[in-house]
CSV table of C-alpha atoms in Angstrom, one decimal:
chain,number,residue,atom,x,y,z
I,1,UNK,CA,168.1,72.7,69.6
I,2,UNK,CA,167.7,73.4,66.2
I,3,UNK,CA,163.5,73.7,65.1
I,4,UNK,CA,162.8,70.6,63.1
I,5,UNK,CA,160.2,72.1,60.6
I,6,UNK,CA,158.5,75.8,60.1
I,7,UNK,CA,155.2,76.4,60.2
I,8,UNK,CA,153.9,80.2,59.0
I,9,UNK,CA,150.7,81.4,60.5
I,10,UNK,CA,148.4,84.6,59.8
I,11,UNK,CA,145.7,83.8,62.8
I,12,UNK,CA,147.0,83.3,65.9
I,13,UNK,CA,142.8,82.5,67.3
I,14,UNK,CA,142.2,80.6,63.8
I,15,UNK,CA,144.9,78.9,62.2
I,16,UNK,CA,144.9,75.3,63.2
I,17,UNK,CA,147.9,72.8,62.3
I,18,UNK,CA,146.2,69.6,64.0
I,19,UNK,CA,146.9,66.6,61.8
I,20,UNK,CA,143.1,66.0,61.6
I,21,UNK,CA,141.7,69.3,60.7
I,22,UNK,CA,140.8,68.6,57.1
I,23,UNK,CA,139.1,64.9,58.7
I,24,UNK,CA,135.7,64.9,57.8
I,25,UNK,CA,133.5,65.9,60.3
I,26,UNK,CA,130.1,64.7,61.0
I,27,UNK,CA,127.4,66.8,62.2
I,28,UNK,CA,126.4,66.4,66.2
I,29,UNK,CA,122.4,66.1,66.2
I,30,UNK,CA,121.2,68.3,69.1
I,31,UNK,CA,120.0,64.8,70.5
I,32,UNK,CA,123.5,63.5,70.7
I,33,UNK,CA,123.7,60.8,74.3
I,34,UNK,CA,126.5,62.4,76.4
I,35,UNK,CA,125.3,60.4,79.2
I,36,UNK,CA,125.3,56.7,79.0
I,37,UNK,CA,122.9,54.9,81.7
I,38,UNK,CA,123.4,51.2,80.7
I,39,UNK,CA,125.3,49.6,83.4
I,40,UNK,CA,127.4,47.3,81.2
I,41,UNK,CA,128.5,50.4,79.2
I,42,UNK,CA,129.9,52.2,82.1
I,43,UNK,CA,131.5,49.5,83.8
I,44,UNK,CA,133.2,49.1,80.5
I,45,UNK,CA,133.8,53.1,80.2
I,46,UNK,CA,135.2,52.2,84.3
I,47,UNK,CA,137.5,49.7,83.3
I,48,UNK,CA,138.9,51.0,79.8
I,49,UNK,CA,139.5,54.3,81.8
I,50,UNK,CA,141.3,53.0,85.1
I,51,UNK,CA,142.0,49.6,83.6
I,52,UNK,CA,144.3,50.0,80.2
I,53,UNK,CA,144.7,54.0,79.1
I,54,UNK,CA,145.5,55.4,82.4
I,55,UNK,CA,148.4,53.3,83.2
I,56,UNK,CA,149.8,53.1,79.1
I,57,UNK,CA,149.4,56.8,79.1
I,58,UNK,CA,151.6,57.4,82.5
I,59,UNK,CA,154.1,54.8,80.9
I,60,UNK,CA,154.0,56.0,77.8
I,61,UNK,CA,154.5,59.9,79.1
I,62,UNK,CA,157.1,58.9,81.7
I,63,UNK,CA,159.2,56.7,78.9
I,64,UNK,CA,159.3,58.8,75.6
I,65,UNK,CA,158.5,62.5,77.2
I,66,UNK,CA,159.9,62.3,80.4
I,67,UNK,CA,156.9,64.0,81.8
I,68,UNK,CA,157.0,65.7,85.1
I,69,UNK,CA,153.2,67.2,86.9
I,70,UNK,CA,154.4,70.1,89.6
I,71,UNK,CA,152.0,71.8,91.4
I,72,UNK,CA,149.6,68.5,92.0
I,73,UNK,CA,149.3,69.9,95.7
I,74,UNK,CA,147.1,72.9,94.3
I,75,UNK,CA,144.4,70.4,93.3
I,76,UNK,CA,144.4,69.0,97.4
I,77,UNK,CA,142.0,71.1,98.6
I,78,UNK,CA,139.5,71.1,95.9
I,79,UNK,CA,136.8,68.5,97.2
I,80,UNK,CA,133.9,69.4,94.6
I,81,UNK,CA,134.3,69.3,90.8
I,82,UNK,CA,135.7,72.2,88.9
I,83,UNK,CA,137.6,73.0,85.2
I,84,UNK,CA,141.4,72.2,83.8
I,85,UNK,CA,142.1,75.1,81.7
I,86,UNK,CA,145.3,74.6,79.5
I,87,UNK,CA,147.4,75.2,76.2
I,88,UNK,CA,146.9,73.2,73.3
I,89,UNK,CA,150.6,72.2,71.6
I,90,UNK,CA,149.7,68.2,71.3
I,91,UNK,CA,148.0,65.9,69.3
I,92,UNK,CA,147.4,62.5,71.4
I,93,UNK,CA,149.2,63.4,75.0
I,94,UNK,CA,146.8,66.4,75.3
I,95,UNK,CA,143.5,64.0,75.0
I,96,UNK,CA,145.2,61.9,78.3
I,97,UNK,CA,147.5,64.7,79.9
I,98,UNK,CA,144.1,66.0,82.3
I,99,UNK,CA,143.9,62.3,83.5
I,100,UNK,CA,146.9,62.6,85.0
I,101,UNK,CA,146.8,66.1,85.9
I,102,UNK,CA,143.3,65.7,88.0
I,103,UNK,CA,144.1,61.8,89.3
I,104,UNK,CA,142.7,60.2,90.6
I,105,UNK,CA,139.6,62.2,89.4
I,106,UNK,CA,138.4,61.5,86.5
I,107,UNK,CA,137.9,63.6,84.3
I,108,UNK,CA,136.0,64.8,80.9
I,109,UNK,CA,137.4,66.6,78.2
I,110,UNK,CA,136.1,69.2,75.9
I,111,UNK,CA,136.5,68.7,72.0
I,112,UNK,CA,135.6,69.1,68.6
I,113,UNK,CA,132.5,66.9,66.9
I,114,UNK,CA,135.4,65.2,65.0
I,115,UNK,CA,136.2,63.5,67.9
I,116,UNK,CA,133.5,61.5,67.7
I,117,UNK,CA,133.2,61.9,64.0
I,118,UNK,CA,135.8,58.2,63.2
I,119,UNK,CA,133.8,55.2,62.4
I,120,UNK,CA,133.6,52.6,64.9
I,121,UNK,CA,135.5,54.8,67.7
I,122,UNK,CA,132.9,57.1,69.1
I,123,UNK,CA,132.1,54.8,72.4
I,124,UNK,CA,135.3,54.5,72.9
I,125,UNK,CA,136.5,58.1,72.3
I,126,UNK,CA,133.2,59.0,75.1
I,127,UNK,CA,134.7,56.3,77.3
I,128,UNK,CA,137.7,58.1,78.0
I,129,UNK,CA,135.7,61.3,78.6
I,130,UNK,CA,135.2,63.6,75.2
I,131,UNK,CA,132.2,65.3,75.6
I,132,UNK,CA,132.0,66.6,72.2
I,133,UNK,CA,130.1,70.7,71.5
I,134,UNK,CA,127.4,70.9,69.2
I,135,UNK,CA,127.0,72.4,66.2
I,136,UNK,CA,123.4,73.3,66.8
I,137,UNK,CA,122.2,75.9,68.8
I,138,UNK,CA,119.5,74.4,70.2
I,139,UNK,CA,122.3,71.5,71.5
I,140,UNK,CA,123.9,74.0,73.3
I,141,UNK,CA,121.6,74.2,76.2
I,142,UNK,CA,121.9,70.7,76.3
I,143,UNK,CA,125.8,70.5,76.4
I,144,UNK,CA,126.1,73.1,79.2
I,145,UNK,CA,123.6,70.8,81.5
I,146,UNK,CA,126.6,67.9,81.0
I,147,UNK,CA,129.2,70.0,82.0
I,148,UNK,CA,126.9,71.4,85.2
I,149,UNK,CA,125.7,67.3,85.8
I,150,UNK,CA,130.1,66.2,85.5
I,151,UNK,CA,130.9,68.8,87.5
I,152,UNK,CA,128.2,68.1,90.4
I,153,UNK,CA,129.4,64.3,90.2
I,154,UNK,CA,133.1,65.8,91.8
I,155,UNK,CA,134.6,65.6,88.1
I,156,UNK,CA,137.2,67.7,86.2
I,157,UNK,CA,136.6,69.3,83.1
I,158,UNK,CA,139.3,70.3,80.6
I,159,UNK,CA,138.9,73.3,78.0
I,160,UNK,CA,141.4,74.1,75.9
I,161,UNK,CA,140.4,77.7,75.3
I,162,UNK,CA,143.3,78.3,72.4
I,163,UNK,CA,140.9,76.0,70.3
I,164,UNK,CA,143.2,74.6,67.7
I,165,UNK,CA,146.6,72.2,68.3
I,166,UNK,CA,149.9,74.6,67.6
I,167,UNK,CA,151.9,71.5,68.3
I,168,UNK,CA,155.4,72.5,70.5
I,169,UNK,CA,154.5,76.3,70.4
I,170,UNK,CA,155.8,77.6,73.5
I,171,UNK,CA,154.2,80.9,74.4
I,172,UNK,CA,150.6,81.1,74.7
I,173,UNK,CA,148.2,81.9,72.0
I,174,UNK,CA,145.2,84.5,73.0
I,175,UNK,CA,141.6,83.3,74.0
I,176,UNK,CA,138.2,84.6,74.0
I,177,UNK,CA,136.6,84.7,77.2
I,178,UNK,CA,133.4,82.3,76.3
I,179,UNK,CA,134.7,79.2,77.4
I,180,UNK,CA,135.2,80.6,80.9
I,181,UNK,CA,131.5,80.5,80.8
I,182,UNK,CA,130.9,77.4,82.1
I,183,UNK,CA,132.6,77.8,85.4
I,184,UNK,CA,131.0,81.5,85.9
I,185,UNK,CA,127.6,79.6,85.8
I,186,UNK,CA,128.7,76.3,87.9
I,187,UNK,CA,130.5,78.7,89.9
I,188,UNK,CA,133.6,76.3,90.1
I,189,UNK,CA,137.0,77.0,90.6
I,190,UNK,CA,139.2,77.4,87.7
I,191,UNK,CA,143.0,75.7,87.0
I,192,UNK,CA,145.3,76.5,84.6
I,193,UNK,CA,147.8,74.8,83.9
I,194,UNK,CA,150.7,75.0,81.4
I,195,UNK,CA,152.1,72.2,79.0
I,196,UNK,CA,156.3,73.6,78.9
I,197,UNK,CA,159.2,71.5,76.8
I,198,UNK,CA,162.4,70.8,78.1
I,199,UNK,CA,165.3,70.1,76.0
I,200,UNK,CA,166.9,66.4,76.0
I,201,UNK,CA,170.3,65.5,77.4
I,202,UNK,CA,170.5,62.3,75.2
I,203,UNK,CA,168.3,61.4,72.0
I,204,UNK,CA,168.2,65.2,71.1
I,205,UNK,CA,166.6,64.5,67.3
I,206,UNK,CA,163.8,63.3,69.5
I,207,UNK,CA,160.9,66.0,70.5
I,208,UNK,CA,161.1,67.7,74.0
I,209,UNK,CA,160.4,66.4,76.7
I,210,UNK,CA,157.1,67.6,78.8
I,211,UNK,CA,156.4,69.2,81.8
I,212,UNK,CA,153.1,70.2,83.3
I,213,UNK,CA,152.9,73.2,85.7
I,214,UNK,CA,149.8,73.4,87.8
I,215,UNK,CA,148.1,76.8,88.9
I,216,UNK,CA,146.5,78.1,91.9
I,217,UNK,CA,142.9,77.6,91.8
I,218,UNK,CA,140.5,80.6,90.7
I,219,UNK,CA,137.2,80.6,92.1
I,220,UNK,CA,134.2,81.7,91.0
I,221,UNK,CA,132.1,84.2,92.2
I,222,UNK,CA,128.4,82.8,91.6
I,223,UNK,CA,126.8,86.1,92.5
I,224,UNK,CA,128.9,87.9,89.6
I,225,UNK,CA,127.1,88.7,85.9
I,226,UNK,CA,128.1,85.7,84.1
I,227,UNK,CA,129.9,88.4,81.2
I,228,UNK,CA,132.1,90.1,84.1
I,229,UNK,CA,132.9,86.6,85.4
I,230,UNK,CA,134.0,84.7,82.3
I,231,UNK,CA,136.6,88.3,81.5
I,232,UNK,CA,137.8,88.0,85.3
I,233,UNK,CA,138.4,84.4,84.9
I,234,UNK,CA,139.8,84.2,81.5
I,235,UNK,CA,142.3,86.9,82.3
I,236,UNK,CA,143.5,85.5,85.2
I,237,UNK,CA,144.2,82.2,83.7
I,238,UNK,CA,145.6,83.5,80.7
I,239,UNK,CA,147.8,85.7,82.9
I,240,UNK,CA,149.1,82.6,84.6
I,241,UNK,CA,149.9,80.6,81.7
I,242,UNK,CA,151.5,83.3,79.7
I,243,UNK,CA,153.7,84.2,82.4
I,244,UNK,CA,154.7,80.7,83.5
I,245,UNK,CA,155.4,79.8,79.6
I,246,UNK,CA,158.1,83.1,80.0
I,247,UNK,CA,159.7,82.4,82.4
I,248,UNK,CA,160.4,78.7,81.4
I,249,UNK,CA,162.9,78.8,78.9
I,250,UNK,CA,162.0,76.1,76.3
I,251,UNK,CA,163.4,74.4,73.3
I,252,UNK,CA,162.0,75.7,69.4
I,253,UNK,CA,161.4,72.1,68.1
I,254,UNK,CA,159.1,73.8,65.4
I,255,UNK,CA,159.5,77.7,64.7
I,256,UNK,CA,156.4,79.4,64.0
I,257,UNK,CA,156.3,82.6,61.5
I,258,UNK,CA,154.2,85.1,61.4
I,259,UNK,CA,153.6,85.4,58.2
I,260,UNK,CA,153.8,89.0,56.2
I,261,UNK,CA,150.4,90.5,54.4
I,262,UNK,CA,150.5,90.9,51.0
């Protein structure tokens, strides 16, 4: 396969080539309501979930990316909640692609406050299980209570630790440890996973198709200093992922270039 386009990057921790990173973003008040208690709202959250995306997103992945989940059995013998850790290379599939990694659990992702920054969407876009960070401190103490509350209920939790969408990249981008925080203090267990393309046999112009490969669990050691955890944690996810991407050999559908200092 021939790459369709070229993107040139200088950041591999910064640089961000989502389609809505120049959207304007409003700012999350540190009393933002993560947690909905009317009834009616979560019976709608229930049934707009399970109901409609779930099944238009298998469809949708199945039909137009041929998408395969391996490794599903990994996930058998986790009864209590814990958090998806993965690559970030798509735009809509990786807002539905921990649904079907964690089914039937449900599960919340992580994301930017411009998720919930579109007028008119942002029941909607909490419905399906953003839990968007702050941008005030004093919010954070709040946000890390949500995580600990999902993850007592028996959810999932996705973190993209690479931040920003490199859409198609196929090796894996470096991460800080922070976002392995949250399961060093919950002391949950850990799974990577790893979004890897597959070139077409017919319809070639079209993108790759997508396969999801499922690590082991890592647990957490609770009695560990949270700063020696998150390292231990992020490294052996990162490891994971940047040896399953490879070993897979995968279609360039867009080349990325480092791009030369001046």
């Amino acid at each position: 396969m021939k790459p369709r386009k070229t993107y040139y990057y200088s950041d591999e921790l910064n640089d961000d080539f989502a389609a809505t990173k120049d959207m304007e973003k409003k700012p999350l008040r540190a009393d933002f309501p993560y947690i909905h208690r009317n009834p009616l709202w979560r019976a709608a959250a229930a049934f707009l979930y399970r109901g409609i995306v779930t099944p238009i997103v298998f469809l949708y992945g199945k039909l137009f990316y041929g998408l395969r989940i391996k490794g599903k059995k990994q996930l058998r013998g986790l009864k209590d909640g814990y958090f998806l850790y993965a690559n970030h290379t798509q735009h809509a599939m990786d807002a539905f692609l921990p649904s079907l990694v964690s089914f039937p659990r449900k599960t919340y992702i992580v994301t930017s406050a411009s998720a919930v920054s579109i007028p008119g969407l942002r029941n909607i876009v909490q419905m399906l299980g953003a839990i968007p960070l702050p941008d005030e401190t004093k919010g954070l103490q709040r946000f890390s209570e949500v995580l600990k509350t999902r993850i007592s209920q028996g959810a999932a939790v996705c973190i993209y630790p690479e931040a920003h969408i490199w859409p198609y990249y196929t090796h894996i981008r470096p991460f800080r440890a922070g976002s392995f925080a949250y399961p060093a203090d919950c002391g949950a267990p850990v799974v990577p996973y790893v979004v890897t393309y597959r070139e077409r046999r017919l319809l070639k112009r079209l993108p790759p198709c997508i396969t999801v490969q499922i690590g082991r669990p890592i647990f957490s050691d609770p009695t560990a200093p949270n700063r020696k955890e998150r390292h231990r944690l992020r490294d052996a996810a990162y490891t994971f992922m940047r040896e399953t991407a490879e070993r897979t050999a995968q279609p360039e559908y867009i080349r990325y270039v480092r791009k030369e200092p001046e």
